[in-house]
Short mmCIF file of C-alpha atoms in Angstrom, two decimals:
data_model
loop_
_atom_site.label_atom_id
_atom_site.label_comp_id
_atom_site.label_asym_id
_atom_site.label_seq_id
_atom_site.Cartn_x
_atom_site.Cartn_y
_atom_site.Cartn_z
CA MET A 1 1.47 -99.58 -62.34
CA ALA A 2 0.05 -98.81 -65.92
CA GLN A 3 2.16 -100.58 -68.58
CA LEU A 4 1.57 -102.07 -72.34
CA TRP A 5 3.13 -105.32 -71.23
CA GLY A 6 2.89 -107.76 -68.57
CA GLY A 7 1.23 -111.12 -69.96
CA ARG A 8 4.56 -113.16 -69.74
CA PHE A 9 5.56 -112.20 -66.41
CA GLU A 10 4.05 -113.71 -63.10
CA GLY A 11 6.02 -111.19 -60.66
CA GLU A 12 5.78 -107.49 -60.03
CA ILE A 13 8.81 -105.46 -61.07
CA ASN A 14 10.95 -103.77 -58.73
CA GLU A 15 9.70 -100.30 -57.32
CA LEU A 16 13.14 -98.94 -57.85
CA ALA A 17 13.71 -100.70 -61.23
CA TRP A 18 10.28 -99.18 -62.27
CA LYS A 19 11.24 -95.77 -61.59
CA PHE A 20 14.66 -96.54 -63.50
CA ASN A 21 12.76 -97.85 -66.18
CA ALA A 22 10.18 -95.64 -66.59
CA SER A 23 10.19 -92.56 -69.05
CA ILE A 24 7.09 -90.76 -68.10
CA TYR A 25 9.05 -87.91 -66.42
CA PHE A 26 10.58 -86.54 -69.03
CA ASP A 27 8.77 -88.21 -72.33
CA LYS A 28 5.46 -86.42 -71.02
CA ARG A 29 6.17 -83.50 -73.11
CA LEU A 30 5.54 -85.48 -76.16
CA ILE A 31 2.14 -85.75 -75.51
CA LYS A 32 0.73 -83.55 -78.38
CA GLN A 33 3.03 -85.68 -80.89
CA ASP A 34 1.97 -88.77 -79.53
CA ILE A 35 -1.67 -88.05 -80.02
CA GLN A 36 -0.98 -86.40 -83.19
CA GLY A 37 0.81 -89.92 -84.38
CA SER A 38 -1.94 -92.08 -83.06
CA LYS A 39 -4.64 -90.23 -84.78
CA ALA A 40 -3.02 -90.52 -88.18
CA HIS A 41 -2.36 -94.32 -87.45
CA VAL A 42 -6.08 -95.14 -86.76
CA THR A 43 -7.39 -92.99 -89.51
CA MET A 44 -5.01 -95.11 -91.79
CA LEU A 45 -6.31 -98.13 -89.97
CA ALA A 46 -9.82 -97.68 -90.64
CA LYS A 47 -8.90 -96.71 -94.27
CA GLN A 48 -7.29 -100.26 -94.61
CA GLY A 49 -10.55 -101.73 -93.13
CA ILE A 50 -8.36 -102.90 -89.86
CA ILE A 51 -10.75 -101.17 -87.69
CA SER A 52 -13.89 -99.47 -88.14
CA ASP A 53 -15.02 -95.85 -88.76
CA GLU A 54 -16.85 -95.93 -85.78
CA GLU A 55 -13.85 -97.14 -83.75
CA ARG A 56 -11.41 -94.73 -85.22
CA ASP A 57 -13.80 -91.81 -84.42
CA GLN A 58 -14.20 -92.80 -80.84
CA ILE A 59 -10.50 -93.41 -80.65
CA VAL A 60 -9.72 -89.68 -82.30
CA ASN A 61 -12.52 -88.20 -80.00
CA GLY A 62 -11.33 -89.78 -76.82
CA LEU A 63 -7.53 -88.67 -77.67
CA ASP A 64 -9.04 -85.46 -77.99
CA THR A 65 -10.80 -85.29 -74.67
CA ILE A 66 -7.92 -86.30 -72.75
CA PHE A 67 -5.15 -83.95 -74.39
CA ALA A 68 -8.10 -80.94 -73.51
CA ASP A 69 -8.35 -82.28 -70.06
CA VAL A 70 -4.62 -82.56 -69.47
CA GLU A 71 -4.16 -78.95 -70.81
CA ALA A 72 -6.91 -77.58 -68.51
CA GLY A 73 -5.47 -79.52 -65.58
CA LYS A 74 -8.20 -81.85 -64.76
CA LEU A 75 -6.02 -84.83 -65.63
CA ASP A 76 -2.61 -85.41 -64.35
CA ILE A 77 0.15 -87.32 -66.07
CA THR A 78 1.64 -89.03 -62.76
CA ASP A 79 4.66 -91.70 -62.70
CA LYS A 80 1.96 -94.59 -61.90
CA TYR A 81 2.26 -94.99 -66.17
CA GLU A 82 5.49 -96.37 -67.69
CA ASP A 83 5.48 -93.84 -70.58
CA ILE A 84 3.19 -91.32 -72.41
CA HIS A 85 2.10 -94.12 -74.66
CA SER A 86 0.72 -95.82 -71.70
CA PHE A 87 -0.73 -93.06 -70.04
CA LEU A 88 -2.60 -92.47 -73.08
CA GLU A 89 -3.62 -95.95 -73.82
CA ALA A 90 -4.73 -96.64 -70.48
CA ASN A 91 -6.76 -93.41 -69.99
CA LEU A 92 -8.37 -93.84 -73.69
CA ILE A 93 -9.64 -97.41 -72.56
CA ASP A 94 -11.00 -96.07 -69.42
CA ARG A 95 -13.04 -93.32 -71.31
CA ILE A 96 -13.90 -95.30 -74.52
CA GLY A 97 -13.66 -98.96 -73.59
CA ASP A 98 -12.50 -101.94 -76.06
CA ALA A 99 -12.36 -99.71 -79.12
CA GLY A 100 -9.36 -97.84 -77.10
CA LYS A 101 -7.61 -101.20 -76.99
CA LYS A 102 -7.30 -101.54 -80.91
CA MET A 103 -5.37 -97.93 -81.18
CA HIS A 104 -1.93 -100.01 -81.21
CA THR A 105 -3.09 -102.35 -83.81
CA GLY A 106 -0.32 -102.79 -85.74
CA ARG A 107 2.26 -100.47 -84.07
CA SER A 108 5.08 -100.99 -81.65
CA ARG A 109 6.39 -98.27 -78.97
CA ASN A 110 9.66 -98.16 -81.02
CA ASP A 111 7.97 -96.79 -84.01
CA GLN A 112 5.80 -94.98 -82.05
CA VAL A 113 8.29 -93.12 -79.97
CA ALA A 114 10.54 -92.87 -83.12
CA LEU A 115 7.81 -91.19 -84.87
CA ASP A 116 7.05 -88.98 -81.79
CA MET A 117 10.93 -87.69 -81.58
CA ARG A 118 10.51 -86.88 -85.02
CA LEU A 119 7.58 -84.96 -85.17
CA TYR A 120 8.84 -83.00 -82.07
CA ILE A 121 12.40 -82.35 -83.47
CA ARG A 122 10.56 -81.10 -86.61
CA GLU A 123 8.67 -78.52 -84.70
CA GLU A 124 11.80 -77.51 -82.67
CA VAL A 125 13.72 -77.03 -85.70
CA ARG A 126 11.14 -74.72 -86.79
CA ASN A 127 11.30 -72.86 -83.50
CA THR A 128 14.98 -72.51 -83.61
CA ALA A 129 14.72 -71.13 -87.00
CA ASN A 130 12.54 -68.05 -85.90
CA VAL A 131 14.82 -67.44 -83.34
CA ILE A 132 17.85 -67.29 -85.27
CA TYR A 133 15.85 -65.38 -88.03
CA ASP A 134 15.38 -62.67 -85.16
CA MET A 135 19.42 -62.77 -84.44
CA LEU A 136 19.99 -62.21 -88.33
CA ASP A 137 17.23 -59.28 -88.43
CA THR A 138 18.53 -57.66 -85.43
CA LEU A 139 22.20 -58.08 -87.01
CA ASN A 140 21.50 -56.49 -90.46
CA GLY A 141 19.70 -53.71 -88.82
CA ILE A 142 22.33 -52.75 -86.75
CA MET A 143 24.87 -53.50 -89.55
CA LYS A 144 22.57 -50.67 -91.87
CA ASP A 145 22.94 -47.96 -88.83
CA ASN A 146 26.87 -48.40 -88.51
CA LEU A 147 28.32 -48.34 -92.04
CA HIS A 148 30.73 -45.54 -90.78
CA THR A 149 31.27 -46.25 -87.23
CA TYR A 150 34.67 -46.98 -87.01
CA MET A 151 36.49 -49.57 -84.78
CA PRO A 152 39.86 -51.57 -84.51
CA GLY A 153 39.86 -55.34 -85.78
CA PHE A 154 41.73 -57.61 -84.10
CA THR A 155 44.15 -60.81 -84.55
CA HIS A 156 45.18 -62.24 -81.61
CA LEU A 157 43.10 -60.05 -79.65
CA GLN A 158 45.75 -57.26 -80.53
CA LYS A 159 44.77 -54.42 -82.55
CA ALA A 160 45.14 -54.97 -86.26
CA GLN A 161 43.44 -52.78 -88.87
CA PRO A 162 40.67 -50.47 -88.92
CA VAL A 163 37.13 -51.84 -89.56
CA THR A 164 33.48 -50.67 -89.09
CA LEU A 165 31.04 -51.87 -86.39
CA ALA A 166 28.93 -53.02 -89.52
CA HIS A 167 31.79 -55.21 -91.06
CA HIS A 168 32.85 -56.76 -87.79
CA LEU A 169 28.86 -57.41 -86.97
CA GLY A 170 28.86 -59.05 -90.43
CA ALA A 171 30.94 -61.83 -89.96
CA TYR A 172 28.54 -62.83 -86.99
CA PHE A 173 25.61 -62.71 -89.63
CA GLU A 174 27.53 -64.93 -91.49
CA MET A 175 28.11 -67.26 -89.02
CA PHE A 176 24.51 -67.37 -88.13
CA TYR A 177 23.20 -67.58 -91.48
CA ARG A 178 25.29 -70.98 -92.04
CA ASP A 179 23.55 -71.81 -88.68
CA SER A 180 20.15 -71.36 -90.38
CA GLN A 181 21.22 -73.30 -93.44
CA ARG A 182 22.13 -76.24 -91.34
CA LEU A 183 18.87 -76.35 -89.69
CA MET A 184 17.35 -76.41 -93.33
CA ASP A 185 19.61 -79.39 -93.87
CA VAL A 186 18.79 -81.19 -90.68
CA PHE A 187 14.92 -80.96 -91.47
CA THR A 188 15.36 -82.33 -95.13
CA ARG A 189 16.80 -85.28 -93.81
CA LEU A 190 14.40 -86.02 -90.76
CA ASN A 191 11.16 -85.76 -92.50
CA PHE A 192 10.89 -89.26 -93.20
CA CYS A 193 7.85 -91.02 -91.21
CA PRO A 194 8.76 -94.27 -89.24
CA LEU A 195 5.21 -95.14 -88.07
CA GLY A 196 4.57 -98.56 -89.63
CA SER A 197 8.41 -100.21 -88.89
CA GLY A 198 6.87 -102.09 -85.96
CA ALA A 199 9.14 -103.27 -83.20
CA LEU A 200 11.83 -103.91 -86.25
CA ALA A 201 10.70 -105.75 -88.77
CA GLY A 202 7.09 -104.31 -90.15
CA THR A 203 4.22 -105.68 -89.54
CA THR A 204 1.79 -108.63 -91.04
CA TYR A 205 -0.95 -105.95 -91.32
CA PRO A 206 -2.07 -104.34 -94.47
CA LEU A 207 -0.47 -101.00 -93.45
CA ASP A 208 -0.74 -97.85 -95.87
CA ARG A 209 2.68 -96.19 -94.87
CA GLU A 210 2.68 -93.61 -97.45
CA PHE A 211 -0.77 -92.41 -96.47
CA THR A 212 0.15 -92.18 -92.85
CA ALA A 213 3.38 -90.04 -93.96
CA GLU A 214 1.09 -87.78 -96.08
CA LEU A 215 -1.19 -87.48 -93.28
CA LEU A 216 1.63 -86.32 -90.83
CA LYS A 217 3.01 -84.21 -93.71
CA PHE A 218 6.36 -85.99 -94.25
CA THR A 219 8.20 -86.32 -97.22
CA GLY A 220 7.38 -90.02 -97.39
CA PRO A 221 7.77 -93.26 -95.22
CA THR A 222 11.40 -94.26 -94.25
CA ASN A 223 12.97 -96.96 -96.22
CA ASN A 224 14.13 -99.60 -93.83
CA SER A 225 12.27 -100.93 -90.97
CA MET A 226 15.19 -101.76 -88.69
CA ASP A 227 16.67 -98.26 -89.29
CA SER A 228 13.61 -96.53 -88.60
CA VAL A 229 13.53 -97.68 -84.97
CA SER A 230 16.92 -97.33 -84.44
CA ASP A 231 18.00 -94.04 -86.20
CA ARG A 232 18.87 -91.25 -84.11
CA ASP A 233 21.27 -89.45 -86.77
CA TYR A 234 18.69 -86.73 -87.34
CA LEU A 235 18.53 -85.95 -83.43
CA ILE A 236 22.72 -85.82 -83.61
CA GLU A 237 22.72 -83.97 -86.29
CA PHE A 238 20.22 -81.39 -84.40
CA LEU A 239 22.25 -81.51 -81.49
CA SER A 240 25.22 -80.63 -83.51
CA ALA A 241 23.79 -77.81 -85.29
CA LEU A 242 22.47 -76.44 -81.86
CA SER A 243 26.16 -76.80 -80.97
CA MET A 244 27.51 -74.67 -83.67
CA ILE A 245 24.77 -72.10 -82.75
CA MET A 246 25.92 -71.95 -79.07
CA MET A 247 29.78 -71.83 -79.99
CA HIS A 248 28.95 -68.63 -82.12
CA LEU A 249 26.96 -67.12 -79.40
CA SER A 250 29.82 -68.18 -77.04
CA ARG A 251 32.15 -66.10 -79.18
CA PHE A 252 30.04 -63.40 -79.33
CA SER A 253 29.46 -63.28 -75.87
CA GLU A 254 33.06 -63.20 -75.00
CA GLU A 255 33.37 -60.39 -77.38
CA VAL A 256 30.49 -58.51 -75.49
CA ILE A 257 32.01 -59.19 -72.13
CA ILE A 258 35.41 -57.49 -73.38
CA TRP A 259 33.62 -54.73 -75.15
CA ASN A 260 31.73 -53.79 -72.10
CA SER A 261 34.82 -53.93 -69.87
CA ASN A 262 36.31 -50.41 -68.15
CA GLU A 263 39.28 -50.80 -70.15
CA TYR A 264 37.33 -50.95 -73.60
CA GLY A 265 34.07 -49.33 -73.15
CA PHE A 266 32.77 -50.14 -76.89
CA VAL A 267 29.13 -50.74 -75.42
CA THR A 268 26.71 -50.36 -72.43
CA ILE A 269 24.47 -53.17 -71.62
CA ASP A 270 20.94 -52.30 -70.97
CA ASP A 271 20.08 -52.62 -67.47
CA ALA A 272 17.44 -55.09 -68.09
CA TYR A 273 20.41 -57.51 -69.07
CA SER A 274 22.82 -56.71 -66.24
CA THR A 275 23.25 -57.54 -62.30
CA GLY A 276 25.38 -56.05 -59.68
CA SER A 277 27.25 -57.10 -57.04
CA SER A 278 26.31 -57.64 -53.52
CA ILE A 279 29.05 -56.21 -51.90
CA MET A 280 30.70 -53.50 -54.71
CA PRO A 281 27.91 -51.25 -55.79
CA GLN A 282 29.39 -49.80 -58.50
CA LYS A 283 29.33 -52.85 -60.33
CA LYS A 284 27.42 -53.44 -63.45
CA ASN A 285 27.93 -56.91 -64.65
CA PRO A 286 27.27 -58.54 -68.25
CA ASP A 287 25.54 -61.76 -66.58
CA ILE A 288 23.61 -62.88 -69.73
CA ALA A 289 26.59 -62.92 -71.92
CA GLU A 290 28.85 -64.66 -69.33
CA LEU A 291 25.48 -67.62 -68.90
CA VAL A 292 25.44 -67.73 -72.34
CA ARG A 293 29.15 -68.68 -72.75
CA GLY A 294 28.97 -70.90 -69.83
CA LYS A 295 25.79 -72.76 -71.05
CA THR A 296 27.62 -73.68 -74.17
CA GLY A 297 29.22 -76.62 -72.47
CA ARG A 298 25.80 -78.37 -71.61
CA VAL A 299 24.90 -78.25 -74.96
CA TYR A 300 27.94 -79.82 -76.29
CA GLY A 301 27.25 -82.48 -73.41
CA ALA A 302 24.20 -83.26 -74.91
CA LEU A 303 25.85 -84.00 -78.31
CA ASN A 304 28.61 -86.03 -76.63
CA SER A 305 26.47 -87.73 -74.35
CA LEU A 306 24.13 -89.14 -77.18
CA LEU A 307 27.07 -89.86 -79.50
CA VAL A 308 28.46 -92.07 -76.52
CA THR A 309 25.10 -93.67 -76.19
CA MET A 310 24.60 -94.84 -79.84
CA LYS A 311 28.46 -95.76 -80.52
CA GLY A 312 28.02 -99.30 -79.39
CA ILE A 313 24.30 -100.01 -79.91
CA PRO A 314 23.44 -103.18 -82.25
CA LEU A 315 20.51 -103.48 -84.54
CA ALA A 316 17.92 -102.54 -83.64
CA TYR A 317 16.41 -100.76 -80.89
CA ASP A 318 17.80 -101.05 -77.39
CA LYS A 319 16.51 -99.15 -74.19
CA ASP A 320 19.81 -96.97 -73.98
CA MET A 321 17.79 -94.85 -76.75
CA GLN A 322 15.58 -93.90 -73.86
CA GLU A 323 18.74 -91.47 -72.97
CA ASP A 324 18.11 -89.68 -76.17
CA LYS A 325 15.46 -87.30 -74.76
CA GLU A 326 16.49 -85.77 -71.44
CA VAL A 327 19.82 -84.41 -72.88
CA SER A 328 18.12 -82.93 -76.34
CA PHE A 329 15.14 -81.40 -74.35
CA ASP A 330 17.70 -79.57 -72.23
CA ALA A 331 20.01 -78.76 -75.41
CA ILE A 332 17.01 -77.30 -77.22
CA ASP A 333 15.44 -75.16 -74.25
CA THR A 334 19.11 -73.87 -73.43
CA THR A 335 19.70 -72.99 -77.16
CA LYS A 336 16.47 -71.29 -77.69
CA SER A 337 16.71 -69.21 -74.23
CA CYS A 338 20.18 -68.13 -75.13
CA LEU A 339 19.21 -67.00 -78.26
CA ILE A 340 16.29 -65.14 -77.36
CA LEU A 341 18.00 -63.30 -74.12
CA PHE A 342 21.03 -62.40 -76.57
CA THR A 343 19.21 -61.02 -79.39
CA ASP A 344 16.96 -58.95 -77.18
CA MET A 345 20.29 -57.93 -75.21
CA LEU A 346 21.95 -57.08 -78.51
CA ARG A 347 18.98 -55.24 -79.76
CA THR A 348 18.75 -52.70 -76.43
CA MET A 349 22.79 -52.50 -76.38
CA LYS A 350 24.23 -49.08 -76.92
CA PHE A 351 27.50 -48.82 -79.13
CA ASN A 352 29.75 -46.19 -77.98
CA LYS A 353 31.14 -45.05 -81.36
CA GLU A 354 33.53 -42.34 -80.03
CA GLN A 355 35.34 -44.99 -77.59
CA MET A 356 35.78 -47.12 -80.43
CA GLU A 357 37.22 -44.91 -82.99
CA LYS A 358 39.42 -43.65 -80.38
CA SER A 359 40.71 -47.36 -79.76
CA ALA A 360 41.22 -47.80 -83.22
CA ILE A 361 43.23 -44.77 -83.62
CA ARG A 362 45.34 -45.39 -80.62
CA GLY A 363 45.99 -48.91 -81.60
CA PHE A 364 48.37 -48.01 -84.61
CA THR A 365 45.49 -49.78 -86.97
CA ASP A 366 47.00 -47.49 -89.60
CA ALA A 367 50.40 -49.18 -89.61
CA THR A 368 49.71 -51.16 -92.55
CA ASP A 369 48.17 -48.35 -94.61
CA ALA A 370 51.20 -46.46 -93.73
CA ALA A 371 53.52 -48.99 -95.27
CA ASP A 372 51.37 -49.35 -98.30
CA TYR A 373 51.82 -45.18 -98.56
CA LEU A 374 55.50 -46.01 -98.76
CA VAL A 375 55.46 -48.83 -101.10
CA ASN A 376 53.29 -46.51 -103.75
CA LYS A 377 55.95 -44.12 -103.15
CA GLY A 378 58.51 -46.42 -104.45
CA VAL A 379 59.90 -48.10 -101.30
CA PRO A 380 60.06 -51.70 -101.42
CA PHE A 381 57.79 -53.62 -99.07
CA ARG A 382 60.08 -55.21 -96.87
CA ASP A 383 61.69 -51.83 -96.39
CA ALA A 384 58.57 -49.79 -95.91
CA HIS A 385 57.74 -52.74 -93.40
CA GLY A 386 60.83 -52.00 -91.24
CA ILE A 387 60.31 -48.17 -91.21
CA ILE A 388 56.66 -48.26 -90.32
CA GLY A 389 57.98 -50.80 -87.35
CA ARG A 390 60.77 -47.99 -86.18
CA ILE A 391 57.90 -45.50 -86.52
CA VAL A 392 55.39 -47.52 -84.15
CA LEU A 393 58.34 -47.82 -81.59
CA HIS A 394 59.11 -43.96 -81.76
CA CYS A 395 55.12 -43.29 -81.22
CA ILE A 396 55.14 -45.63 -78.15
CA ASP A 397 57.83 -44.03 -76.61
CA LYS A 398 56.07 -40.26 -77.26
CA ASN A 399 52.57 -42.03 -76.38
CA CYS A 400 50.97 -41.18 -79.45
CA GLY A 401 49.66 -42.37 -82.85
CA ILE A 402 51.49 -42.16 -86.27
CA SER A 403 49.12 -39.49 -87.51
CA ASP A 404 49.98 -37.40 -84.28
CA LEU A 405 53.52 -36.91 -85.50
CA LYS A 406 54.65 -34.10 -87.51
CA ILE A 407 55.88 -34.48 -91.28
CA GLU A 408 59.37 -33.56 -90.45
CA GLU A 409 59.36 -36.34 -87.70
CA LEU A 410 58.17 -38.56 -90.35
CA LYS A 411 60.82 -37.31 -93.00
CA GLY A 412 63.28 -38.31 -90.13
CA PHE A 413 62.77 -42.05 -90.84
CA ALA A 414 61.80 -42.04 -94.72
CA MET A 415 62.17 -38.61 -97.04
CA GLU A 416 59.27 -40.23 -99.16
CA PHE A 417 56.83 -38.95 -96.40
CA ASP A 418 54.77 -35.88 -97.63
CA GLU A 419 51.95 -34.11 -96.35
CA ASP A 420 49.10 -36.56 -98.24
CA VAL A 421 50.37 -39.27 -95.45
CA TYR A 422 47.80 -37.80 -93.33
CA GLU A 423 45.00 -38.19 -95.63
CA ALA A 424 46.00 -41.53 -96.86
CA ILE A 425 46.29 -43.00 -93.30
CA SER A 426 42.90 -41.63 -91.83
CA LEU A 427 40.41 -44.24 -90.56
CA LYS A 428 38.19 -42.89 -93.00
CA THR A 429 40.65 -43.51 -96.03
CA CYS A 430 41.80 -47.00 -94.66
CA VAL A 431 38.26 -48.06 -94.59
CA GLU A 432 37.14 -46.69 -97.66
CA LYS A 433 39.60 -47.46 -100.12
CA ARG A 434 39.36 -51.35 -99.05
CA LEU A 435 36.78 -52.37 -101.81
CA THR A 436 37.47 -55.89 -102.30
CA ALA A 437 34.38 -58.28 -101.83
CA GLY A 438 34.02 -58.84 -98.20
CA ALA A 439 36.14 -56.00 -97.19
CA PRO A 440 34.64 -53.21 -94.91
CA GLY A 441 34.43 -50.33 -97.54
CA PRO A 442 31.09 -48.71 -97.35
CA GLU A 443 30.10 -49.53 -100.84
CA VAL A 444 30.88 -53.24 -100.30
CA MET A 445 29.23 -53.56 -97.30
CA LYS A 446 25.97 -51.58 -98.83
CA LYS A 447 26.02 -54.81 -101.13
CA SER A 448 26.58 -56.96 -98.30
CA ILE A 449 23.68 -55.53 -96.48
CA ALA A 450 21.41 -56.00 -99.86
CA ARG A 451 22.53 -59.51 -100.11
CA ASN A 452 21.58 -59.98 -96.35
CA ASP A 453 18.21 -58.54 -96.91
CA LYS A 454 17.42 -61.09 -100.04
CA ARG A 455 18.87 -63.80 -98.06
CA LEU A 456 16.39 -62.92 -94.97
CA ASN A 457 13.38 -62.85 -97.23
CA ALA A 458 13.99 -66.36 -98.83
CA TYR A 459 14.81 -67.89 -95.27
CA TRP A 460 11.79 -66.61 -93.66
CA THR A 461 9.55 -67.79 -96.39
CA LYS A 462 11.29 -71.08 -96.08
CA VAL A 463 10.66 -71.07 -92.09
CA LYS A 464 6.89 -70.21 -92.75
CA SER A 465 6.21 -72.80 -94.85
CA PHE A 466 6.97 -75.16 -91.89
CA GLU A 467 3.85 -73.72 -90.31
CA THR A 468 1.66 -75.73 -92.92
CA LEU A 469 3.20 -78.96 -91.14
CA ASP A 470 1.34 -78.26 -88.10
CA ALA A 471 -1.65 -80.73 -87.37
#
């Protein structure tokens, strides 16, 4: 068993306790970040005269060869080691001798793992931001193509008023755009370097924490060494942002599932993102959308798990914090895969425009505009509301829409009706005369789409700037 402690112990740790305590099974995915941090640390140690330049070069070269061998499959990360830190240090010492024993000078595993997680999450914020951009770009493209695709808007899952597909998807654009901004906020607060905080109280070595932070392209060093090793706020924030993304994906998935049903028929999902039944040959199931909806609870669980883990931990570091990794890794992987798959499914989805328009007509989505028509003819709104309600009941009995009634029938309910009512309550008129900011009118939507283009360009510039943080 390779470990970084043991001098004050006389006996061996119980084998089951070793496995229970070890984190190598999951923190091995931090190897790149651990090497990145170690190289910056020894570079700083050499600058401060704590180790020699020759020792620094030996350590850096040794770490590079270890990483190359792991990547090439020549060196396995096994459970012989307690964690990724002991794996690297033990193998480094095997390769370069005593110089490798100096790598950990002025450092604790507490500030080391705190650094590794910040570096890892910083990269995953960028990766998630990239796939969010793809979702936003796809949505905006569909919006541009569907300014005049009429469909029913819903409240309480009941058809309410006519909108357009561009307007409906614009709501999701706003949701995912807010998600993108939350990711930017997470990055702002996490981008500080904890290395040099030691176990909890700093160190007596003359470390240059500002230099280390600069090497690793952080905004600066963290302010308090106890907080540095015990802070997981940035990770909770990230999991919260991922949970919001999944909540929006789940809502969108629910609508796709409904729209894909035989009763609605608004969309046809590409075969690449559907599955069939083992017994019913006619079935084409929206499994990707259903799985995205289902996996949302998994990401929520990760957030709740970390909140519960952190709620009772006294300062500074406690081993409970090791529980931050598995749930976070799973939540990150889950959210990214859901975003990628859903975006691809959306990009290849066929929108059945004629069916959407028919559904809007059949659902009395023109009723509000019919009431407004009477108001404009001098009928008090409350009376107009009652008149249209009675007309709707009449239409339900006749199995038709308001616009299907002849003018004589309409005049039977209110003499104020005239031939111009049919134009006034057409889907086109109902949508196009809604011109307030945020409404579905095509001229308003064109402005929204132009604003989206600007926001996407600014966001992409920010996301691309993250690439300068690569070591």
